[in-house]
Short mmCIF file of C-alpha atoms in Angstrom, two decimals:
data_model
loop_
_atom_site.label_atom_id
_atom_site.label_comp_id
_atom_site.label_asym_id
_atom_site.label_seq_id
_atom_site.Cartn_x
_atom_site.Cartn_y
_atom_site.Cartn_z
CA UNK A 1 3.88 -12.82 -25.13
CA UNK A 2 7.78 -13.82 -25.78
CA UNK A 3 8.04 -10.90 -28.11
CA UNK A 4 6.10 -8.56 -25.81
CA UNK A 5 8.44 -9.36 -22.88
CA UNK A 6 11.13 -8.77 -25.02
CA UNK A 7 9.90 -4.70 -25.73
CA UNK A 8 9.37 -4.34 -22.36
CA UNK A 9 12.55 -5.17 -21.61
CA UNK A 10 14.85 -3.91 -24.45
CA UNK A 11 12.78 -0.43 -22.91
CA UNK A 12 13.03 -0.46 -19.31
CA UNK A 13 15.58 -3.08 -18.65
CA UNK A 14 15.69 -6.25 -17.04
CA UNK A 15 16.75 -5.17 -13.65
CA UNK A 16 13.78 -2.68 -13.63
CA UNK A 17 11.38 -5.01 -14.85
CA UNK A 18 12.83 -8.00 -12.68
CA UNK A 19 11.88 -5.52 -9.34
CA UNK A 20 8.29 -4.82 -10.42
CA UNK A 21 7.53 -8.49 -11.28
CA UNK A 22 9.13 -9.80 -7.88
CA UNK A 23 7.31 -6.79 -5.69
CA UNK A 24 3.95 -7.61 -7.18
CA UNK A 25 4.63 -11.45 -7.34
CA UNK A 26 5.41 -10.67 -3.48
CA UNK A 27 1.97 -9.42 -2.99
CA UNK A 28 0.00 -11.90 -4.52
CA UNK A 29 2.37 -14.74 -2.69
CA UNK A 30 1.43 -13.70 0.50
CA UNK A 31 -1.87 -15.73 0.73
CA UNK A 32 1.03 -18.13 1.07
CA UNK A 33 1.93 -17.42 4.54
CA UNK A 34 -1.18 -15.52 5.58
CA UNK A 35 -3.10 -18.59 5.34
CA UNK A 36 -0.85 -20.39 7.58
CA UNK A 37 -1.61 -17.33 9.82
CA UNK A 38 -5.33 -17.74 10.04
CA UNK A 39 -4.40 -21.42 11.28
CA UNK A 40 -2.34 -20.23 13.77
CA UNK A 41 -5.09 -17.80 15.07
CA UNK A 42 -7.31 -20.49 15.28
CA UNK A 43 -5.72 -24.01 16.60
CA UNK A 44 -2.89 -22.31 18.33
CA UNK A 45 -3.92 -19.27 19.93
CA UNK A 46 -6.99 -20.82 20.51
CA UNK A 47 -8.74 -17.12 19.45
CA UNK A 48 -12.50 -16.64 18.88
CA UNK A 49 -13.38 -15.66 15.10
CA UNK A 50 -14.53 -12.15 16.70
CA UNK A 51 -10.94 -11.95 18.11
CA UNK A 52 -9.49 -13.43 15.07
CA UNK A 53 -11.06 -10.93 12.73
CA UNK A 54 -10.32 -7.59 15.48
CA UNK A 55 -6.72 -9.11 15.02
CA UNK A 56 -6.67 -8.97 11.38
CA UNK A 57 -8.03 -5.42 11.47
CA UNK A 58 -5.30 -4.10 13.44
CA UNK A 59 -2.75 -5.52 11.42
CA UNK A 60 -4.01 -4.39 8.04
CA UNK A 61 -4.24 -1.00 9.08
CA UNK A 62 -1.03 0.30 7.43
CA UNK A 63 -2.85 0.08 4.04
CA UNK A 64 -5.46 2.66 5.31
CA UNK A 65 -2.72 5.13 5.37
CA UNK A 66 -0.73 5.03 2.03
CA UNK A 67 -0.78 8.77 1.20
CA UNK A 68 1.74 9.06 4.23
CA UNK A 69 4.19 6.87 2.13
CA UNK A 70 3.88 8.61 -0.88
CA UNK A 71 4.26 12.10 0.46
CA UNK A 72 6.99 10.85 2.09
CA UNK A 73 8.88 9.41 -0.66
CA UNK A 74 8.18 12.47 -2.58
CA UNK A 75 9.06 14.89 -0.33
CA UNK A 76 11.86 13.67 1.60
CA UNK A 77 15.02 12.10 -0.20
CA UNK A 78 17.10 9.96 1.60
CA UNK A 79 20.71 10.31 0.17
CA UNK A 80 19.04 12.65 -2.70
CA UNK A 81 16.91 9.36 -3.74
CA UNK A 82 13.39 9.29 -3.56
CA UNK A 83 12.44 5.90 -4.06
CA UNK A 84 15.32 3.09 -3.46
CA UNK A 85 15.67 3.91 -0.17
CA UNK A 86 12.10 4.01 0.70
CA UNK A 87 12.20 0.06 -0.94
CA UNK A 88 15.02 -1.25 1.07
CA UNK A 89 13.33 0.41 4.22
CA UNK A 90 10.16 -1.05 3.22
CA UNK A 91 12.11 -4.40 2.33
CA UNK A 92 13.38 -4.40 5.87
CA UNK A 93 9.78 -4.25 7.65
CA UNK A 94 8.68 -6.84 5.36
CA UNK A 95 11.19 -9.21 6.09
CA UNK A 96 12.07 -9.11 9.57
CA UNK A 97 9.05 -9.92 11.04
CA UNK A 98 8.92 -13.16 9.75
CA UNK A 99 12.37 -14.48 10.42
CA UNK A 100 11.82 -13.14 13.83
CA UNK A 101 8.03 -15.40 14.39
CA UNK A 102 9.97 -18.09 12.44
CA UNK A 103 12.77 -18.04 14.76
CA UNK A 104 10.95 -17.45 18.31
CA UNK A 105 8.29 -19.81 18.94
CA UNK A 106 7.12 -17.76 22.25
CA UNK A 107 6.82 -14.57 19.92
CA UNK A 108 4.68 -16.13 17.65
CA UNK A 109 2.56 -17.82 20.17
CA UNK A 110 1.57 -14.48 21.72
CA UNK A 111 -1.17 -12.56 20.45
CA UNK A 112 0.14 -9.34 21.34
CA UNK A 113 3.63 -10.04 19.19
CA UNK A 114 2.16 -11.85 16.79
CA UNK A 115 -0.38 -8.48 15.96
CA UNK A 116 2.41 -6.18 15.89
CA UNK A 117 4.81 -8.58 13.69
CA UNK A 118 2.01 -8.51 11.14
CA UNK A 119 1.62 -4.88 11.33
CA UNK A 120 5.19 -3.97 10.91
CA UNK A 121 5.18 -6.56 7.79
CA UNK A 122 2.02 -4.91 6.44
CA UNK A 123 3.42 -1.39 6.86
CA UNK A 124 6.45 -2.68 4.81
CA UNK A 125 4.16 -4.63 2.11
CA UNK A 126 2.03 -0.99 1.90
CA UNK A 127 5.37 1.39 1.56
CA UNK A 128 6.50 -1.26 -1.05
CA UNK A 129 3.43 -0.96 -2.89
CA UNK A 130 3.39 2.48 -3.03
CA UNK A 131 6.91 3.24 -4.31
CA UNK A 132 6.80 0.86 -6.72
CA UNK A 133 3.41 2.44 -8.12
CA UNK A 134 5.74 5.62 -8.11
CA UNK A 135 8.31 4.07 -10.05
CA UNK A 136 5.89 2.73 -12.78
CA UNK A 137 4.04 6.18 -13.24
CA UNK A 138 7.74 8.03 -13.56
CA UNK A 139 9.14 5.56 -16.21
CA UNK A 140 6.34 5.65 -18.23
CA UNK A 141 6.59 9.40 -18.14
CA UNK A 142 9.86 9.94 -18.21
CA UNK A 143 10.92 6.62 -20.86
CA UNK A 144 7.84 5.52 -22.68
CA UNK A 145 4.60 6.75 -22.40
CA UNK A 146 3.27 4.53 -24.62
CA UNK A 147 3.90 1.61 -22.22
CA UNK A 148 1.76 2.57 -19.45
CA UNK A 149 -1.22 0.03 -19.91
CA UNK A 150 1.50 -2.72 -20.72
CA UNK A 151 3.28 -2.01 -17.27
CA UNK A 152 0.16 -2.35 -15.63
CA UNK A 153 -0.67 -5.13 -16.87
CA UNK A 154 2.44 -7.31 -16.38
CA UNK A 155 2.45 -5.78 -12.60
CA UNK A 156 -1.07 -7.63 -12.52
CA UNK A 157 -0.21 -10.86 -14.28
CA UNK A 158 2.91 -11.27 -11.93
CA UNK A 159 0.63 -10.50 -9.26
CA UNK A 160 -2.29 -13.19 -10.14
CA UNK A 161 0.50 -15.75 -10.61
CA UNK A 162 2.04 -15.04 -6.90
CA UNK A 163 -1.20 -15.35 -5.77
CA UNK A 164 -2.14 -18.65 -7.46
CA UNK A 165 1.33 -20.52 -6.74
CA UNK A 166 0.81 -19.19 -3.20
CA UNK A 167 -2.89 -20.46 -2.55
CA UNK A 168 -1.43 -23.89 -3.80
CA UNK A 169 1.53 -23.87 -2.38
CA UNK A 170 -0.14 -22.55 1.27
CA UNK A 171 -2.78 -25.59 1.63
CA UNK A 172 0.22 -28.25 0.90
CA UNK A 173 2.88 -26.49 3.13
CA UNK A 174 0.51 -26.36 6.15
CA UNK A 175 -0.30 -30.03 6.23
CA UNK A 176 3.34 -31.20 5.74
CA UNK A 177 5.75 -28.40 7.71
CA UNK A 178 5.73 -26.44 10.94
CA UNK A 179 3.79 -23.08 10.80
CA UNK A 180 7.52 -21.20 11.96
CA UNK A 181 8.97 -22.97 8.67
CA UNK A 182 6.51 -21.45 6.75
CA UNK A 183 7.10 -18.14 8.14
CA UNK A 184 11.15 -18.82 7.55
CA UNK A 185 10.27 -20.08 3.80
CA UNK A 186 8.70 -16.81 3.11
CA UNK A 187 11.24 -14.41 4.02
CA UNK A 188 12.99 -15.68 1.46
CA UNK A 189 11.38 -13.49 -0.81
CA UNK A 190 11.52 -10.22 1.19
CA UNK A 191 15.08 -11.28 1.27
CA UNK A 192 15.32 -11.76 -2.28
CA UNK A 193 13.46 -8.12 -2.82
CA UNK A 194 15.93 -6.21 -0.52
CA UNK A 195 19.56 -7.51 -2.51
CA UNK A 196 16.89 -6.43 -5.94
CA UNK A 197 16.83 -3.27 -4.82
CA UNK A 198 20.59 -2.85 -5.45
CA UNK A 199 20.32 -3.67 -9.31
CA UNK A 200 17.92 -0.71 -10.16
CA UNK A 201 19.99 2.57 -10.33
CA UNK A 202 18.20 5.86 -9.43
CA UNK A 203 19.39 8.99 -10.19
CA UNK A 204 20.33 11.57 -7.35
CA UNK A 205 18.24 14.12 -7.65
CA UNK A 206 21.01 17.21 -7.75
CA UNK A 207 21.67 20.35 -6.18
CA UNK A 208 18.05 21.68 -5.52
CA UNK A 209 17.63 19.19 -2.90
CA UNK A 210 20.96 20.49 -1.54
CA UNK A 211 21.38 24.01 -1.70
CA UNK A 212 25.32 24.82 -1.90
CA UNK A 213 27.35 26.57 0.85
CA UNK A 214 27.91 29.93 0.26
CA UNK A 215 31.25 31.36 0.09
CA UNK A 216 30.70 34.37 1.12
CA UNK A 217 32.85 33.61 4.45
CA UNK A 218 35.84 32.65 2.57
CA UNK A 219 35.65 35.57 0.14
CA UNK A 220 35.58 37.94 3.32
CA UNK A 221 38.83 36.18 4.64
CA UNK A 222 40.45 36.95 1.50
CA UNK A 223 39.24 40.46 0.42
CA UNK A 224 40.43 42.19 3.87
CA UNK A 225 40.61 45.37 4.39
CA UNK A 226 43.36 47.02 2.59
CA UNK A 227 42.87 50.33 3.38
CA UNK A 228 44.96 50.54 6.64
CA UNK A 229 48.17 52.25 5.65
CA UNK A 230 48.67 56.38 5.83
CA UNK A 231 50.47 57.64 2.63
CA UNK A 232 52.36 59.88 5.25
CA UNK A 233 54.77 57.08 6.67
CA UNK A 234 57.33 59.67 8.42
CA UNK A 235 55.16 59.57 11.60
CA UNK A 236 55.98 56.16 13.05
CA UNK A 237 53.71 56.31 16.16
CA UNK A 238 50.98 56.62 13.82
CA UNK A 239 52.27 53.98 11.50
CA UNK A 240 52.69 51.66 14.94
CA UNK A 241 48.65 52.36 16.19
CA UNK A 242 47.55 51.80 12.65
CA UNK A 243 49.34 48.32 12.32
CA UNK A 244 47.96 47.28 15.75
CA UNK A 245 44.41 48.24 14.78
CA UNK A 246 44.83 46.25 11.32
CA UNK A 247 45.55 43.37 13.33
CA UNK A 248 43.11 43.44 15.35
CA UNK A 249 40.56 44.06 13.07
CA UNK A 250 41.78 41.42 11.31
CA UNK A 251 41.58 38.97 13.87
CA UNK A 252 38.14 40.08 14.64
CA UNK A 253 37.34 39.58 10.58
CA UNK A 254 38.53 36.08 11.24
CA UNK A 255 36.21 35.24 14.19
CA UNK A 256 33.55 36.31 12.82
CA UNK A 257 34.32 34.79 9.20
CA UNK A 258 34.47 31.18 10.82
CA UNK A 259 30.99 31.84 13.47
CA UNK A 260 29.49 32.78 9.97
CA UNK A 261 30.99 29.79 8.05
CA UNK A 262 29.57 27.39 11.09
CA UNK A 263 26.29 29.46 11.09
CA UNK A 264 26.04 29.06 7.47
CA UNK A 265 26.45 25.20 7.94
CA UNK A 266 23.55 25.24 10.33
CA UNK A 267 21.51 27.25 7.83
CA UNK A 268 21.99 25.24 5.44
CA UNK A 269 21.05 22.05 7.56
CA UNK A 270 18.02 24.34 8.34
CA UNK A 271 16.90 25.76 5.34
CA UNK A 272 16.60 21.88 3.84
CA UNK A 273 14.30 20.57 6.98
CA UNK A 274 12.64 24.00 5.97
CA UNK A 275 12.43 23.26 2.50
CA UNK A 276 10.67 19.41 3.41
CA UNK A 277 8.71 20.91 6.28
CA UNK A 278 6.81 23.45 3.35
CA UNK A 279 7.31 20.74 0.82
CA UNK A 280 5.10 18.32 3.18
CA UNK A 281 3.03 21.36 3.88
CA UNK A 282 2.06 22.01 -0.01
CA UNK A 283 1.56 18.56 -0.74
CA UNK A 284 -0.89 17.84 2.18
CA UNK A 285 -2.84 21.55 1.12
CA UNK A 286 -2.80 20.31 -2.23
CA UNK A 287 -4.43 16.80 -1.27
CA UNK A 288 -6.91 18.82 1.40
CA UNK A 289 -8.01 21.42 -1.65
CA UNK A 290 -8.58 19.00 -4.08
CA UNK A 291 -10.45 15.72 -2.50
CA UNK A 292 -12.89 18.77 -0.38
CA UNK A 293 -14.51 19.49 -3.96
CA UNK A 294 -17.77 17.67 -4.06
CA UNK A 295 -16.94 16.14 -7.20
CA UNK A 296 -14.08 13.66 -5.80
CA UNK A 297 -15.77 13.81 -2.40
CA UNK A 298 -19.13 12.09 -3.48
CA UNK A 299 -17.85 9.46 -4.92
CA UNK A 300 -15.23 8.64 -2.52
CA UNK A 301 -17.62 8.88 0.26
CA UNK A 302 -19.69 6.40 -1.40
CA UNK A 303 -17.36 3.86 -1.47
CA UNK A 304 -16.23 4.27 2.12
CA UNK A 305 -19.30 3.77 2.88
CA UNK A 306 -20.18 0.70 0.75
CA UNK A 307 -17.23 -1.06 2.74
CA UNK A 308 -18.60 0.38 6.13
CA UNK A 309 -22.13 -0.42 5.77
CA UNK A 310 -21.39 -4.17 5.26
CA UNK A 311 -19.96 -6.06 7.93
CA UNK A 312 -17.15 -8.59 6.93
CA UNK A 313 -18.00 -11.95 8.30
CA UNK A 314 -15.09 -13.92 6.05
CA UNK A 315 -12.96 -14.92 9.42
CA UNK A 316 -16.39 -16.30 11.02
CA UNK A 317 -16.81 -18.39 7.63
CA UNK A 318 -13.35 -19.66 7.76
CA UNK A 319 -13.97 -20.67 11.34
CA UNK A 320 -17.30 -22.59 10.12
CA UNK A 321 -15.75 -24.19 6.81
CA UNK A 322 -12.56 -25.69 8.84
CA UNK A 323 -14.28 -26.39 12.07
CA UNK A 324 -18.33 -27.28 11.32
CA UNK A 325 -17.53 -28.66 7.27
CA UNK A 326 -14.36 -30.09 8.36
CA UNK A 327 -12.93 -28.86 4.90
CA UNK A 328 -9.06 -29.40 4.60
CA UNK A 329 -6.24 -26.55 4.31
CA UNK A 330 -5.23 -28.13 0.73
CA UNK A 331 -8.80 -27.90 -0.11
CA UNK A 332 -9.03 -24.14 0.96
CA UNK A 333 -5.84 -23.13 -0.90
CA UNK A 334 -7.65 -24.49 -3.83
CA UNK A 335 -10.62 -22.17 -3.17
CA UNK A 336 -8.00 -19.33 -3.08
CA UNK A 337 -7.33 -20.31 -6.44
CA UNK A 338 -10.49 -20.95 -8.13
CA UNK A 339 -11.03 -17.05 -6.53
CA UNK A 340 -7.93 -15.33 -8.12
CA UNK A 341 -9.67 -17.19 -11.46
CA UNK A 342 -12.90 -15.40 -10.84
CA UNK A 343 -11.12 -11.96 -10.59
CA UNK A 344 -9.37 -12.95 -13.75
CA UNK A 345 -13.11 -13.80 -15.21
CA UNK A 346 -14.57 -10.45 -13.74
CA UNK A 347 -11.89 -8.27 -15.42
CA UNK A 348 -12.18 -9.77 -18.85
CA UNK A 349 -16.27 -9.86 -18.23
CA UNK A 350 -15.79 -6.04 -17.48
CA UNK A 351 -13.91 -4.89 -20.40
CA UNK A 352 -15.48 -6.63 -22.96
CA UNK A 353 -19.01 -6.32 -21.36
CA UNK A 354 -19.67 -3.65 -19.09
CA UNK A 355 -17.26 -1.05 -19.39
CA UNK A 356 -19.86 0.94 -21.23
CA UNK A 357 -22.80 0.91 -18.98
CA UNK A 358 -23.47 3.68 -16.67
CA UNK A 359 -21.10 3.29 -13.15
CA UNK A 360 -24.73 3.90 -10.77
CA UNK A 361 -25.99 0.43 -13.24
CA UNK A 362 -22.82 -1.15 -12.50
CA UNK A 363 -22.38 -0.55 -8.73
CA UNK A 364 -26.26 -1.62 -8.30
CA UNK A 365 -25.85 -5.09 -9.98
CA UNK A 366 -22.33 -5.41 -8.12
CA UNK A 367 -24.13 -5.53 -4.68
CA UNK A 368 -27.39 -6.98 -5.97
CA UNK A 369 -24.54 -10.22 -6.76
CA UNK A 370 -23.20 -9.69 -3.73
CA UNK A 371 -26.46 -10.04 -1.99
CA UNK A 372 -26.58 -13.14 -3.80
CA UNK A 373 -23.67 -14.97 -2.75
CA UNK A 374 -24.74 -14.18 0.69
CA UNK A 375 -28.08 -16.34 0.22
CA UNK A 376 -25.49 -19.20 -1.21
CA UNK A 377 -23.51 -18.71 2.35
CA UNK A 378 -26.86 -18.47 3.81
CA UNK A 379 -28.00 -22.14 2.22
CA UNK A 380 -24.62 -22.74 3.18
CA UNK A 381 -25.08 -22.58 6.88
CA UNK A 382 -28.90 -23.84 6.76
CA UNK A 383 -27.66 -26.90 5.44
CA UNK A 384 -30.09 -26.58 2.33
CA UNK A 385 -27.62 -27.43 0.15
CA UNK A 386 -27.83 -30.97 1.71
CA UNK A 387 -31.26 -31.28 1.30
CA UNK A 388 -30.92 -31.17 -2.39
CA UNK A 389 -27.90 -32.73 -2.60
CA UNK A 390 -25.06 -30.70 -3.39
CA UNK A 391 -21.94 -31.10 -1.37
CA UNK A 392 -20.24 -28.29 0.46
CA UNK A 393 -17.23 -28.35 -1.48
CA UNK A 394 -18.90 -27.34 -4.39
CA UNK A 395 -21.30 -24.50 -2.60
CA UNK A 396 -17.65 -23.11 -1.33
CA UNK A 397 -15.87 -23.18 -4.94
CA UNK A 398 -18.98 -21.71 -6.43
CA UNK A 399 -19.06 -19.20 -3.90
CA UNK A 400 -15.43 -18.18 -4.01
CA UNK A 401 -15.41 -17.66 -7.75
CA UNK A 402 -18.48 -15.54 -7.92
CA UNK A 403 -17.58 -13.62 -4.83
CA UNK A 404 -14.53 -12.38 -6.17
CA UNK A 405 -15.68 -12.07 -9.92
CA UNK A 406 -18.23 -9.71 -8.85
CA UNK A 407 -15.85 -7.97 -6.45
CA UNK A 408 -13.84 -7.17 -9.30
CA UNK A 409 -16.73 -5.66 -10.97
CA UNK A 410 -17.10 -3.26 -8.11
CA UNK A 411 -13.24 -2.65 -7.73
CA UNK A 412 -12.75 -1.45 -11.39
CA UNK A 413 -15.13 1.37 -11.83
CA UNK A 414 -13.50 2.30 -8.34
CA UNK A 415 -9.98 2.27 -10.12
CA UNK A 416 -11.42 3.69 -13.34
CA UNK A 417 -13.23 6.71 -11.54
CA UNK A 418 -10.26 7.46 -9.15
CA UNK A 419 -8.06 8.06 -12.30
CA UNK A 420 -10.55 10.10 -14.23
CA UNK A 421 -11.15 12.68 -10.91
CA UNK A 422 -7.22 12.95 -10.27
CA UNK A 423 -6.51 16.33 -10.97
CA UNK A 424 -3.03 16.53 -12.86
CA UNK A 425 0.14 17.04 -10.43
CA UNK A 426 -1.23 15.50 -7.79
CA UNK A 427 -2.09 12.22 -9.73
CA UNK A 428 -0.08 10.00 -7.34
CA UNK A 429 -0.58 10.90 -3.67
CA UNK A 430 -3.95 11.53 -4.25
CA UNK A 431 -4.53 8.01 -6.43
CA UNK A 432 -3.08 6.50 -3.20
CA UNK A 433 -5.49 8.57 -0.97
CA UNK A 434 -8.42 7.35 -2.96
CA UNK A 435 -7.19 3.33 -2.30
CA UNK A 436 -6.59 4.30 1.18
CA UNK A 437 -9.98 5.27 1.61
CA UNK A 438 -11.30 2.15 0.14
CA UNK A 439 -8.82 0.04 2.34
CA UNK A 440 -9.82 2.15 5.37
CA UNK A 441 -13.89 1.55 4.69
CA UNK A 442 -12.47 -2.23 4.58
CA UNK A 443 -11.01 -2.32 7.41
CA UNK A 444 -14.00 -0.45 9.32
CA UNK A 445 -15.98 -3.10 7.56
CA UNK A 446 -13.85 -5.89 9.32
CA UNK A 447 -14.27 -4.46 12.62
CA UNK A 448 -17.97 -4.13 12.10
CA UNK A 449 -17.95 -8.05 11.28
CA UNK A 450 -16.37 -9.04 14.38
CA UNK A 451 -18.38 -6.68 16.56
CA UNK A 452 -21.17 -8.41 15.04
CA UNK A 453 -20.07 -11.92 15.36
CA UNK A 454 -19.06 -10.85 19.09
CA UNK A 455 -22.60 -9.74 19.60
CA UNK A 456 -24.47 -12.86 18.30
CA UNK A 457 -21.42 -15.26 20.75
CA UNK A 458 -20.78 -16.83 17.39
CA UNK A 459 -17.42 -18.55 18.64
CA UNK A 460 -15.08 -21.55 17.89
CA UNK A 461 -17.43 -24.76 17.99
CA UNK A 462 -20.58 -22.62 18.51
CA UNK A 463 -22.40 -21.02 15.14
CA UNK A 464 -26.02 -21.15 16.24
CA UNK A 465 -26.04 -17.39 15.38
CA UNK A 466 -24.08 -17.29 12.29
CA UNK A 467 -27.17 -18.04 9.93
CA UNK A 468 -28.98 -14.61 12.01
CA UNK A 469 -25.35 -13.00 11.11
CA UNK A 470 -25.46 -13.51 7.61
CA UNK A 471 -28.89 -12.90 6.99
CA UNK A 472 -27.83 -9.28 8.41
CA UNK A 473 -25.11 -9.14 5.98
CA UNK A 474 -27.62 -9.85 3.04
CA UNK A 475 -29.45 -6.51 4.46
CA UNK A 476 -26.78 -4.77 4.88
CA UNK A 477 -25.69 -4.95 1.41
CA UNK A 478 -28.46 -2.86 -0.12
CA UNK A 479 -27.76 0.14 1.98
CA UNK A 480 -25.18 1.69 -0.49
CA UNK A 481 -27.49 1.37 -3.40
CA UNK A 482 -29.61 3.59 -1.61
CA UNK A 483 -26.83 6.50 -1.75
CA UNK A 484 -25.90 5.72 -5.52
CA UNK A 485 -26.82 9.32 -6.25
CA UNK A 486 -23.64 10.72 -4.86
CA UNK A 487 -21.62 8.50 -7.94
CA UNK A 488 -21.95 10.63 -10.85
CA UNK A 489 -25.09 10.39 -13.47
CA UNK A 490 -23.39 10.33 -16.39
CA UNK A 491 -20.23 8.29 -15.69
CA UNK A 492 -19.47 5.42 -17.50
CA UNK A 493 -16.83 2.35 -17.41
CA UNK A 494 -14.30 3.80 -19.54
CA UNK A 495 -12.13 5.74 -18.37
CA UNK A 496 -11.32 8.21 -21.53
#
């Protein structure tokens, strides 16, 4: 392990690896602060489960427009640089919402202001995610292509460590310090991230993005009209008239040259803006042309449908676990740690036993597994586990571990298929579009869950219809199976 890290440091430099690991660690450590957000919405703002899930759905929307950040950073450099300036902007967006909320209690106690701050913070996190992915892609393409898998493994390892640490410390922090202080403590990571941006040097793009100003105007001033004197100098009147005309021509030429020089400067700015516009237009057209192909559109439609058709009741279950089952915040932090371990277990199981299986079968088994996990929740809500002497904590721990493992069985094929479908030249932006479609589907699924909870009148302290909601969720998990024909028939879980 140590030798592997030394080899990566030798190839890419300490500053680059530090920034990559810090950003991904921060992404995972977000569980530390979002646990506090959950309790803020429930206990301080007294929101119903549906209202709380609605706030979450709005706040995570910036993750659904990730291609926009990728196109902007690819096509519109800031100061001649495409990555670090955007990473600085993203770090600022990630930092200031937590500082403002932590230092201003009235804003933290306002649902609208809290939702806006969370949305801005997610905007910064999503932008940083896109930019750092682009930096990794460029590093392995231009420097050491053989280390592609190593950098991805390092980033996922940093995020997993961040997730485990954030989950463990989040529950402990909630029982010992105020929520505002938790926000301030978390703001240290975006602050370090902002300062670390100065450690990585990015070379300017060069003159191809900044066209040089033409010197034709000044050359016209230097090379004026010298053919003004007649060889016959005996005629003084003719000479005087010729001299007068020459002075007028020179004066007029100087005025035209100044005007032309100014117009060239404005043309330079205009041509640069026009170049950016054409670049953005070409990128958008390339994305549209690639995405409309059936081989790409059909699988992405399935993954989108798989999220939209199953209502997400995770926030409702959080209310049920904390209010009806009276589970402590520290225990829920442990549950999230078990979830991260389940995610890593799912990745290991997929890579060793499932990657040669056809994707249609993997995805079908994943949704059957989802239905089984929903049955566990049904047993928990119906209190069937108490009849058999199984504690609520065991049910919640097992449910979290198996849910995240099964989720990885579904997410790994998505990554493999997305990488395989991306055409050369626009891999990064199109992959970001695939991820955004996946995130948008999850956001809409969250809205569907909030709507279902509202229709069933599930509220804080009133969970009489939660069992019916869980039954509806189980039935909905089978809907995507009917549309598996959208996935290529011969596709397997191997990325080659």
